[in-house]
Structures are given as C-alpha cells and as structure tokens.
Amino acid sequence: MSDLAELYAKLQASETCKSLLKKHLTQERYEELKDKKTSFGGTLADCIRSGCENLDSGVGIYACDPEGYTVFAPVLDAVIKDYHKVDKLDHPPSDFGVDKIDFGDLDPEGQLIVSTRVRVGRSHASFGFPPVLKKEDRLAMEKVTVEALNTLEGELKGTYYPLTGMSKETQKQLTDDHFLFNDSDRFLRAAGGYNDWPTGRGIFHTPDKKFLVWVNEEDHLRFISMQMGGNLKEVYVRLVKAIQTLEKKLTFAKREGLGYLTFCPSNLGTTLRASVHIKIPKLSQTPDFKAFCDKYNIQARGIHGEHTESVGGVYDISNKRRLGLTEFQAIQEMRRGVEAVIAEEKKLSGK
C-alpha cells in the first residue's frame, strides 16, 4: 500500500501536473478505491503509476486489466467522459455496416491520397493488461493469438514473425516499412508496457502487407488494414472480414456502455482509427485549417504520428471520435471529412 500512497502523494504535490488523472482522482475517490483489487490482481497503483511518474502526462491513467474498467470505474469513467467529450457512457452495439457501404475510392484520379489505413485495437477477455501480466501470460496469449491468425485464409493468409530471435534482416525490413514497434515510450514503460521485452511479441502480415497484426505491443492486438491510394472500401472491408473471422476463435474484452476495451482509456468503443495520408499543400496553410477539420470531426497530424510536422504538405487525416458511435458511423465521418478536404484543396488550387 505504501507504493500507492507514495504515488498519490507525488501526484497531489505537483502544481504543474495537468493530467486528467490529477483532475479526476479526488481524495474521496482515492479513499474509495485504494484497497480494491480485480480478479487479475490489478490495483489502483497499477492504473496510476505512469501518470504519477510522468507528471507531464495528458491522460495519466491506464486500466490494469479489462475488469479494471468496472472495479475502478469511479475514476476511469470520469476520465473517459472528459477525454472523449461525452456526457454519458452509452456506446452502441457494434455495427460495421458492410452491407450499407456507399463509398469506394475517395480519390479515383489518384491526385491527392497517397495511402489509406484503418486499424482497431482488441484485448483478450481472459488476460490482464501489461501491469499485471507475467512472462508466461504473454507467451500463452501469443500462442492462442498465433493459432487463430494461422486459420486466416485467402487475402488474409500470412506469416507471424516473433520479435524474440528475429533476424537483423527481417528487423530492418519491418522497420523500413514502418511496421516494427519499439520499446521507447516512457509513458508506456512506466505502466509496465515493456516488461519482459521482447517476449510474447511479434508481427503477423500478409505477403502484400495489406493486412497486419501487432501482437502484444501496447494492446494485446492491433489489426491494421492498409494500401496505397484512396480505396477506403477495400481497406475497410478487408479489416472487417479479419475481425469477424478472428472473433470466431478469440473472445475480446468489452464492457456495456464502453464497447471494446483496450489498455488506454483514450481508445475505447469502436477503437477504430481510419486515416489517409493526403497531399494538401494549400488547405494546410490556411489559418482556418484546424477549424475546418474540427467542423468535420477529423484531426490532422504529421505523417509520422502525433505531434510531428507535415512533410511536403502531406498530412495524416483521421476520424476523431471513437466512442459513442458505431464503426460504420465512424468510417462515414472520416469519409465525409476526407471528401470535404479534397473538395477544399481543389477549390484553393483553382481546379
């Protein structure tokens, strides 16, 4: 318990910390939750360690395991509402809406969109998150995951490359392709994200690299579908097919009102992030660019991820909302936003 008390004292003592953890872990909530434990052995200390050790965190709290979202709901629910800007946690049932798709290639002339990607995070219901996992848990999780991935057929059939014992050539190739994840995030490290590195971790991908799965990076699983050009329909349908096939073999963690659960409360609900890398040299230089994106519930970032600069007028444009709407609504929101961005860029270019 002294560990938790020390962490909380450090958080309380900081006058510069602006995290959602600091804002919502009141003394009253702390007293209510400090002695609670999940059946996975997860504690409040496991949830808040990273945010107390990194006082410059934005969110500052992770879930110790899927059950943590229920056991530590008083603080996690408050953080989730604040982060996702929702008044209540009533995430609708999953609906991929594949039979309702009314879009195809968003840039048929291939003038602006460089590539398209859709990804989701998933967690095994029967395993905890990084703070409570032991080495044998990671290995067991890797085993059941790989067995399920090996049942994929057709365009989804691929190969699993474990990080343990990976050859330098494979490592270099995957890094060059921007597929390989690393162990360099201090926020994740403090939350136990890199314990037993690289055991139990790896990457599965198809020969054409249009579908890949990260195993035990930050989340248990991350499914990614991508390809060059702007054909959002192809990318989305491929991802949905993979999710629905794997759901027959694996049980994913969910909570009513929150949808799919992942390690970080910033990524819940659909957990879906659909994005394009798009050349918008004109629109991106206008003073109202951010307001334009906000109007369509999309966000623009540099192509190397959050907080990075654009390269050559190319931006990563994605849907902003993941919680409180269905997968189909999220993909439609991104699609409408991207179409508006294309129309505006063409207008500014006098086309």
mmCIF file of C-alpha atoms in Angstrom, residues 5-318:
data_model
loop_
_atom_site.group_PDB
_atom_site.id
_atom_site.type_symbol
_atom_site.label_atom_id
_atom_site.label_comp_id
_atom_site.label_asym_id
_atom_site.label_seq_id
_atom_site.Cartn_x
_atom_site.Cartn_y
_atom_site.Cartn_z
ATOM 1 C CA ALA A 5 0.333 6.221 -1.058
ATOM 2 C CA GLU A 6 3.686 7.488 -2.365
ATOM 3 C CA LEU A 7 2.404 7.675 -5.933
ATOM 4 C CA TYR A 8 -0.717 9.568 -4.887
ATOM 5 C CA ALA A 9 1.292 11.956 -2.693
ATOM 6 C CA LYS A 10 3.581 12.739 -5.633
ATOM 7 C CA LEU A 11 0.565 13.467 -7.856
ATOM 8 C CA GLN A 12 -1.064 15.684 -5.228
ATOM 9 C CA ALA A 13 2.151 17.606 -4.542
ATOM 10 C CA SER A 14 2.647 18.588 -8.178
ATOM 11 C CA GLU A 15 1.491 22.102 -9.013
ATOM 12 C CA THR A 16 2.269 21.808 -12.723
ATOM 13 C CA CYS A 17 0.528 18.484 -13.493
ATOM 14 C CA LYS A 18 -2.499 18.992 -15.760
ATOM 15 C CA SER A 19 -3.395 15.353 -16.462
ATOM 16 C CA LEU A 20 -6.935 14.008 -16.438
ATOM 17 C CA LEU A 21 -5.787 11.667 -13.660
ATOM 18 C CA LYS A 22 -4.874 14.596 -11.413
ATOM 19 C CA LYS A 23 -8.178 16.305 -12.221
ATOM 20 C CA HIS A 24 -10.407 13.287 -11.530
ATOM 21 C CA LEU A 25 -8.670 11.225 -8.839
ATOM 22 C CA THR A 26 -10.117 13.194 -5.938
ATOM 23 C CA GLN A 27 -9.316 12.382 -2.324
ATOM 24 C CA GLU A 28 -12.786 10.887 -1.977
ATOM 25 C CA ARG A 29 -12.321 8.583 -4.984
ATOM 26 C CA TYR A 30 -8.839 7.661 -3.821
ATOM 27 C CA GLU A 31 -10.188 6.557 -0.417
ATOM 28 C CA GLU A 32 -12.987 4.593 -2.094
ATOM 29 C CA LEU A 33 -10.658 2.714 -4.477
ATOM 30 C CA LYS A 34 -7.301 2.367 -2.712
ATOM 31 C CA ASP A 35 -7.952 -1.102 -1.241
ATOM 32 C CA LYS A 36 -9.766 -2.592 -4.232
ATOM 33 C CA LYS A 37 -8.363 -5.341 -6.426
ATOM 34 C CA THR A 38 -9.525 -7.075 -9.616
ATOM 35 C CA SER A 39 -9.582 -10.854 -10.044
ATOM 36 C CA PHE A 40 -6.462 -10.432 -12.217
ATOM 37 C CA GLY A 41 -4.711 -8.888 -9.191
ATOM 38 C CA GLY A 42 -4.866 -5.360 -10.618
ATOM 39 C CA THR A 43 -4.718 -2.407 -8.208
ATOM 40 C CA LEU A 44 -5.196 1.351 -8.312
ATOM 41 C CA ALA A 45 -1.391 1.716 -8.179
ATOM 42 C CA ASP A 46 -1.149 -0.291 -11.428
ATOM 43 C CA CYS A 47 -3.583 2.112 -13.081
ATOM 44 C CA ILE A 48 -1.972 5.381 -11.972
ATOM 45 C CA ARG A 49 1.763 4.570 -11.801
ATOM 46 C CA SER A 50 2.642 6.007 -15.217
ATOM 47 C CA GLY A 51 0.730 9.235 -14.642
ATOM 48 C CA CYS A 52 2.350 9.759 -11.227
ATOM 49 C CA GLU A 53 5.862 9.060 -12.507
ATOM 50 C CA ASN A 54 5.321 11.180 -15.646
ATOM 51 C CA LEU A 55 3.599 14.296 -14.336
ATOM 52 C CA ASP A 56 3.509 15.775 -17.853
ATOM 53 C CA SER A 57 1.059 13.053 -18.991
ATOM 54 C CA GLY A 58 -2.089 14.147 -20.777
ATOM 55 C CA VAL A 59 -4.325 11.297 -19.603
ATOM 56 C CA GLY A 60 -2.161 9.743 -16.873
ATOM 57 C CA ILE A 61 -4.195 6.614 -16.190
ATOM 58 C CA TYR A 62 -4.322 3.166 -17.795
ATOM 59 C CA ALA A 63 -6.590 0.227 -16.967
ATOM 60 C CA CYS A 64 -4.748 -2.577 -15.135
ATOM 61 C CA ASP A 65 -6.864 -5.221 -16.908
ATOM 62 C CA PRO A 66 -10.320 -5.469 -18.578
ATOM 63 C CA GLU A 67 -12.009 -5.741 -15.172
ATOM 64 C CA GLY A 68 -10.301 -2.544 -14.031
ATOM 65 C CA TYR A 69 -12.825 -0.579 -16.087
ATOM 66 C CA THR A 70 -15.523 -1.818 -13.691
ATOM 67 C CA VAL A 71 -13.631 -2.016 -10.368
ATOM 68 C CA PHE A 72 -12.022 1.425 -10.787
ATOM 69 C CA ALA A 73 -14.962 2.913 -12.696
ATOM 70 C CA PRO A 74 -15.403 5.967 -10.410
ATOM 71 C CA VAL A 75 -12.143 7.495 -11.659
ATOM 72 C CA LEU A 76 -11.868 5.824 -15.084
ATOM 73 C CA ASP A 77 -15.418 6.742 -16.132
ATOM 74 C CA ALA A 78 -14.794 10.378 -15.212
ATOM 75 C CA VAL A 79 -11.564 10.436 -17.240
ATOM 76 C CA ILE A 80 -13.259 8.709 -20.195
ATOM 77 C CA LYS A 81 -16.151 11.202 -20.305
ATOM 78 C CA ASP A 82 -13.729 14.110 -20.141
ATOM 79 C CA TYR A 83 -11.301 12.770 -22.758
ATOM 80 C CA HIS A 84 -13.960 11.652 -25.253
ATOM 81 C CA LYS A 85 -16.175 14.699 -24.603
ATOM 82 C CA VAL A 86 -19.301 12.650 -23.877
ATOM 83 C CA ASP A 87 -21.897 13.232 -21.140
ATOM 84 C CA LYS A 88 -22.786 9.601 -20.645
ATOM 85 C CA LEU A 89 -21.217 6.247 -21.396
ATOM 86 C CA ASP A 90 -23.746 4.576 -23.653
ATOM 87 C CA HIS A 91 -21.668 3.241 -26.534
ATOM 88 C CA PRO A 92 -23.963 1.483 -29.056
ATOM 89 C CA PRO A 93 -23.620 -2.182 -30.071
ATOM 90 C CA SER A 94 -21.054 -2.896 -32.776
ATOM 91 C CA ASP A 95 -22.194 -2.302 -36.380
ATOM 92 C CA PHE A 96 -19.675 -2.472 -39.211
ATOM 93 C CA GLY A 97 -22.390 -1.804 -41.787
ATOM 94 C CA VAL A 98 -20.608 -3.618 -44.618
ATOM 95 C CA ASP A 99 -23.957 -4.123 -46.408
ATOM 96 C CA LYS A 100 -24.587 -0.345 -46.288
ATOM 97 C CA ILE A 101 -21.312 0.856 -47.821
ATOM 98 C CA ASP A 102 -21.951 3.605 -50.357
ATOM 99 C CA PHE A 103 -18.361 4.646 -50.995
ATOM 100 C CA GLY A 104 -15.360 3.232 -52.866
ATOM 101 C CA ASP A 105 -12.213 5.096 -53.886
ATOM 102 C CA LEU A 106 -12.219 8.596 -52.359
ATOM 103 C CA ASP A 107 -9.645 9.838 -54.880
ATOM 104 C CA PRO A 108 -10.163 7.881 -58.131
ATOM 105 C CA GLU A 109 -7.781 10.145 -60.096
ATOM 106 C CA GLY A 110 -5.056 9.379 -57.535
ATOM 107 C CA GLN A 111 -4.085 13.048 -57.271
ATOM 108 C CA LEU A 112 -4.140 13.682 -53.526
ATOM 109 C CA ILE A 113 -4.409 10.498 -51.409
ATOM 110 C CA VAL A 114 -1.122 8.664 -51.017
ATOM 111 C CA SER A 115 -2.389 5.787 -48.862
ATOM 112 C CA THR A 116 -5.352 4.640 -46.741
ATOM 113 C CA ARG A 117 -5.320 2.767 -43.457
ATOM 114 C CA VAL A 118 -7.924 1.540 -40.942
ATOM 115 C CA ARG A 119 -6.949 -0.006 -37.620
ATOM 116 C CA VAL A 120 -8.569 -1.237 -34.404
ATOM 117 C CA GLY A 121 -7.297 -2.394 -31.019
ATOM 118 C CA ARG A 122 -8.557 -5.539 -29.301
ATOM 119 C CA SER A 123 -7.916 -7.229 -25.956
ATOM 120 C CA HIS A 124 -8.332 -10.848 -24.954
ATOM 121 C CA ALA A 125 -11.078 -11.020 -22.301
ATOM 122 C CA SER A 126 -9.164 -13.672 -20.344
ATOM 123 C CA PHE A 127 -5.848 -11.814 -19.946
ATOM 124 C CA GLY A 128 -4.861 -8.732 -17.984
ATOM 125 C CA PHE A 129 -3.111 -5.651 -19.386
ATOM 126 C CA PRO A 130 0.676 -5.040 -19.119
ATOM 127 C CA PRO A 131 0.854 -4.070 -15.409
ATOM 128 C CA VAL A 132 -0.448 -7.471 -14.237
ATOM 129 C CA LEU A 133 0.946 -9.775 -16.937
ATOM 130 C CA LYS A 134 3.635 -12.302 -16.163
ATOM 131 C CA LYS A 135 6.032 -13.712 -18.735
ATOM 132 C CA GLU A 136 4.066 -16.968 -19.006
ATOM 133 C CA ASP A 137 0.839 -14.984 -19.589
ATOM 134 C CA ARG A 138 2.422 -13.173 -22.535
ATOM 135 C CA LEU A 139 3.605 -16.458 -24.032
ATOM 136 C CA ALA A 140 0.188 -18.088 -23.549
ATOM 137 C CA MET A 141 -1.518 -15.089 -25.149
ATOM 138 C CA GLU A 142 0.907 -15.120 -28.087
ATOM 139 C CA LYS A 143 0.202 -18.850 -28.581
ATOM 140 C CA VAL A 144 -3.619 -18.571 -28.743
ATOM 141 C CA THR A 145 -3.320 -15.482 -30.950
ATOM 142 C CA VAL A 146 -0.991 -17.120 -33.457
ATOM 143 C CA GLU A 147 -3.174 -20.239 -33.590
ATOM 144 C CA ALA A 148 -6.147 -18.033 -34.506
ATOM 145 C CA LEU A 149 -4.141 -15.972 -37.041
ATOM 146 C CA ASN A 150 -2.966 -19.157 -38.735
ATOM 147 C CA THR A 151 -6.586 -20.024 -39.594
ATOM 148 C CA LEU A 152 -6.955 -16.922 -41.799
ATOM 149 C CA GLU A 153 -7.352 -17.727 -45.477
ATOM 150 C CA GLY A 154 -7.295 -16.075 -48.884
ATOM 151 C CA GLU A 155 -6.089 -12.468 -48.946
ATOM 152 C CA LEU A 156 -5.758 -12.553 -45.122
ATOM 153 C CA LYS A 157 -3.382 -15.524 -45.027
ATOM 154 C CA GLY A 158 0.029 -14.501 -43.719
ATOM 155 C CA THR A 159 3.055 -15.251 -41.547
ATOM 156 C CA TYR A 160 3.827 -14.492 -37.910
ATOM 157 C CA TYR A 161 7.254 -13.059 -37.070
ATOM 158 C CA PRO A 162 8.059 -13.193 -33.339
ATOM 159 C CA LEU A 163 10.298 -10.394 -32.039
ATOM 160 C CA THR A 164 12.248 -12.927 -29.995
ATOM 161 C CA GLY A 165 15.057 -14.259 -32.159
ATOM 162 C CA MET A 166 14.104 -12.090 -35.129
ATOM 163 C CA SER A 167 16.883 -11.854 -37.717
ATOM 164 C CA LYS A 168 18.539 -8.474 -38.321
ATOM 165 C CA GLU A 169 17.335 -8.547 -41.964
ATOM 166 C CA THR A 170 13.682 -9.086 -41.001
ATOM 167 C CA GLN A 171 14.015 -6.423 -38.300
ATOM 168 C CA LYS A 172 15.482 -3.893 -40.736
ATOM 169 C CA GLN A 173 12.851 -4.652 -43.382
ATOM 170 C CA LEU A 174 9.943 -4.268 -40.929
ATOM 171 C CA THR A 175 11.438 -1.059 -39.514
ATOM 172 C CA ASP A 176 11.953 0.393 -43.005
ATOM 173 C CA ASP A 177 8.323 -0.421 -43.808
ATOM 174 C CA HIS A 178 7.287 1.416 -40.591
ATOM 175 C CA PHE A 179 5.746 -1.807 -39.268
ATOM 176 C CA LEU A 180 8.017 -2.603 -36.376
ATOM 177 C CA PHE A 181 7.061 -1.193 -32.994
ATOM 178 C CA ASN A 182 9.742 -0.340 -30.448
ATOM 179 C CA ASP A 183 10.168 -0.021 -26.680
ATOM 180 C CA SER A 184 10.910 3.697 -26.434
ATOM 181 C CA ASP A 185 7.746 5.298 -24.985
ATOM 182 C CA ARG A 186 8.423 6.371 -21.376
ATOM 183 C CA PHE A 187 4.719 6.643 -20.504
ATOM 184 C CA LEU A 188 4.130 3.069 -21.621
ATOM 185 C CA ARG A 189 7.330 1.885 -19.950
ATOM 186 C CA ALA A 190 6.217 3.263 -16.574
ATOM 187 C CA ALA A 191 2.894 1.433 -16.988
ATOM 188 C CA GLY A 192 4.657 -1.913 -17.459
ATOM 189 C CA GLY A 193 4.154 -1.901 -21.218
ATOM 190 C CA TYR A 194 7.649 -3.200 -21.942
ATOM 191 C CA ASN A 195 8.032 -5.769 -19.167
ATOM 192 C CA ASP A 196 9.744 -8.962 -20.383
ATOM 193 C CA TRP A 197 10.557 -7.263 -23.709
ATOM 194 C CA PRO A 198 10.546 -8.734 -26.383
ATOM 195 C CA THR A 199 8.935 -11.959 -25.089
ATOM 196 C CA GLY A 200 5.482 -12.782 -26.443
ATOM 197 C CA ARG A 201 5.501 -10.007 -29.014
ATOM 198 C CA GLY A 202 5.530 -10.075 -32.778
ATOM 199 C CA ILE A 203 4.016 -9.067 -36.082
ATOM 200 C CA PHE A 204 1.772 -11.010 -38.441
ATOM 201 C CA HIS A 205 1.369 -9.834 -42.008
ATOM 202 C CA THR A 206 0.184 -10.962 -45.408
ATOM 203 C CA PRO A 207 2.755 -11.218 -48.229
ATOM 204 C CA ASP A 208 1.451 -7.972 -49.785
ATOM 205 C CA LYS A 209 1.490 -6.283 -46.340
ATOM 206 C CA LYS A 210 -2.078 -5.040 -46.808
ATOM 207 C CA PHE A 211 -3.164 -6.683 -43.557
ATOM 208 C CA LEU A 212 -1.077 -6.892 -40.419
ATOM 209 C CA VAL A 213 -1.478 -7.592 -36.728
ATOM 210 C CA TRP A 214 0.697 -6.287 -33.900
ATOM 211 C CA VAL A 215 0.767 -8.787 -31.047
ATOM 212 C CA ASN A 216 1.381 -7.517 -27.500
ATOM 213 C CA GLU A 217 2.662 -4.088 -28.385
ATOM 214 C CA GLU A 218 0.697 -1.594 -26.230
ATOM 215 C CA ASP A 219 -2.524 -3.554 -26.676
ATOM 216 C CA HIS A 220 -2.930 -7.305 -26.848
ATOM 217 C CA LEU A 221 -3.815 -6.980 -30.525
ATOM 218 C CA ARG A 222 -3.838 -4.293 -33.139
ATOM 219 C CA PHE A 223 -5.369 -5.115 -36.504
ATOM 220 C CA ILE A 224 -4.286 -2.898 -39.390
ATOM 221 C CA SER A 225 -5.551 -2.892 -42.982
ATOM 222 C CA MET A 226 -3.844 -0.586 -45.465
ATOM 223 C CA GLN A 227 -2.858 0.022 -49.053
ATOM 224 C CA MET A 228 -1.626 2.707 -51.406
ATOM 225 C CA GLY A 229 -4.226 5.021 -52.958
ATOM 226 C CA GLY A 230 -7.664 6.061 -51.754
ATOM 227 C CA ASN A 231 -9.838 2.945 -51.911
ATOM 228 C CA LEU A 232 -11.384 3.159 -48.447
ATOM 229 C CA LYS A 233 -13.946 0.451 -49.190
ATOM 230 C CA GLU A 234 -11.326 -2.209 -49.956
ATOM 231 C CA VAL A 235 -9.301 -1.334 -46.855
ATOM 232 C CA TYR A 236 -12.329 -1.284 -44.541
ATOM 233 C CA VAL A 237 -13.953 -4.474 -45.868
ATOM 234 C CA ARG A 238 -10.664 -6.361 -45.510
ATOM 235 C CA LEU A 239 -10.348 -5.288 -41.867
ATOM 236 C CA VAL A 240 -13.952 -6.200 -41.022
ATOM 237 C CA LYS A 241 -13.515 -9.622 -42.607
ATOM 238 C CA ALA A 242 -10.434 -10.244 -40.455
ATOM 239 C CA ILE A 243 -12.141 -9.090 -37.236
ATOM 240 C CA GLN A 244 -15.232 -11.203 -37.844
ATOM 241 C CA THR A 245 -13.175 -14.295 -38.704
ATOM 242 C CA LEU A 246 -10.975 -13.940 -35.616
ATOM 243 C CA GLU A 247 -13.976 -13.309 -33.366
ATOM 244 C CA LYS A 248 -14.995 -16.917 -34.013
ATOM 245 C CA LYS A 249 -11.735 -18.076 -32.410
ATOM 246 C CA LEU A 250 -10.998 -15.424 -29.769
ATOM 247 C CA THR A 251 -13.076 -13.641 -27.120
ATOM 248 C CA PHE A 252 -12.479 -9.907 -26.989
ATOM 249 C CA ALA A 253 -12.951 -7.779 -23.870
ATOM 250 C CA LYS A 254 -15.978 -5.454 -23.817
ATOM 251 C CA ARG A 255 -17.967 -3.508 -21.242
ATOM 252 C CA GLU A 256 -21.510 -2.320 -21.648
ATOM 253 C CA GLY A 257 -21.543 1.387 -22.459
ATOM 254 C CA LEU A 258 -17.822 1.402 -23.306
ATOM 255 C CA GLY A 259 -17.660 -1.046 -26.220
ATOM 256 C CA TYR A 260 -14.304 -2.722 -26.852
ATOM 257 C CA LEU A 261 -11.726 -2.291 -24.102
ATOM 258 C CA THR A 262 -8.029 -1.553 -24.578
ATOM 259 C CA PHE A 263 -5.179 -0.685 -22.215
ATOM 260 C CA CYS A 264 -5.537 3.093 -22.546
ATOM 261 C CA PRO A 265 -8.922 4.770 -21.862
ATOM 262 C CA SER A 266 -8.279 7.128 -24.770
ATOM 263 C CA ASN A 267 -9.028 4.257 -27.157
ATOM 264 C CA LEU A 268 -12.368 2.592 -26.404
ATOM 265 C CA GLY A 269 -15.710 1.978 -28.081
ATOM 266 C CA THR A 270 -15.045 1.207 -31.731
ATOM 267 C CA THR A 271 -11.264 1.683 -31.113
ATOM 268 C CA LEU A 272 -11.328 2.454 -34.843
ATOM 269 C CA ARG A 273 -8.952 4.914 -36.452
ATOM 270 C CA ALA A 274 -9.360 5.369 -40.204
ATOM 271 C CA SER A 275 -6.838 7.611 -41.904
ATOM 272 C CA VAL A 276 -5.394 8.768 -45.198
ATOM 273 C CA HIS A 277 -2.035 10.283 -45.997
ATOM 274 C CA ILE A 278 -3.062 13.146 -48.230
ATOM 275 C CA LYS A 279 -1.304 15.953 -50.125
ATOM 276 C CA ILE A 280 -2.963 19.226 -49.120
ATOM 277 C CA PRO A 281 -0.300 21.961 -49.507
ATOM 278 C CA LYS A 282 -2.907 24.729 -49.966
ATOM 279 C CA LEU A 283 -5.555 23.887 -47.353
ATOM 280 C CA SER A 284 -2.994 23.049 -44.671
ATOM 281 C CA GLN A 285 -1.524 26.560 -44.926
ATOM 282 C CA THR A 286 -4.823 28.360 -44.385
ATOM 283 C CA PRO A 287 -5.311 29.907 -40.928
ATOM 284 C CA ASP A 288 -8.642 28.077 -40.526
ATOM 285 C CA PHE A 289 -7.265 24.592 -41.250
ATOM 286 C CA LYS A 290 -7.789 23.297 -37.709
ATOM 287 C CA ALA A 291 -11.298 24.777 -37.500
ATOM 288 C CA PHE A 292 -12.101 23.213 -40.880
ATOM 289 C CA CYS A 293 -11.056 19.794 -39.562
ATOM 290 C CA ASP A 294 -12.940 20.270 -36.277
ATOM 291 C CA LYS A 295 -16.126 21.032 -38.182
ATOM 292 C CA TYR A 296 -15.980 17.524 -39.705
ATOM 293 C CA ASN A 297 -14.799 15.724 -36.543
ATOM 294 C CA ILE A 298 -11.467 14.833 -38.148
ATOM 295 C CA GLN A 299 -7.937 15.507 -36.984
ATOM 296 C CA ALA A 300 -4.788 16.291 -38.929
ATOM 297 C CA ARG A 301 -1.318 15.279 -37.826
ATOM 298 C CA GLY A 302 2.114 14.845 -39.353
ATOM 299 C CA ILE A 303 2.661 11.563 -41.211
ATOM 300 C CA HIS A 304 4.981 10.177 -38.528
ATOM 301 C CA GLY A 305 2.259 10.230 -35.888
ATOM 302 C CA GLU A 306 1.013 12.615 -33.251
ATOM 303 C CA HIS A 307 2.947 15.837 -32.605
ATOM 304 C CA THR A 308 5.019 15.507 -35.791
ATOM 305 C CA GLU A 309 5.337 18.006 -38.628
ATOM 306 C CA SER A 310 3.956 17.522 -42.110
ATOM 307 C CA VAL A 311 6.412 16.501 -44.826
ATOM 308 C CA GLY A 312 5.911 18.129 -48.219
ATOM 309 C CA GLY A 313 2.323 19.178 -47.499
ATOM 310 C CA VAL A 314 1.313 15.568 -46.734
ATOM 311 C CA TYR A 315 -0.901 15.130 -43.671
ATOM 312 C CA ASP A 316 -2.438 12.205 -41.852
ATOM 313 C CA ILE A 317 -6.183 12.883 -41.640
ATOM 314 C CA SER A 318 -8.320 10.617 -39.448
#
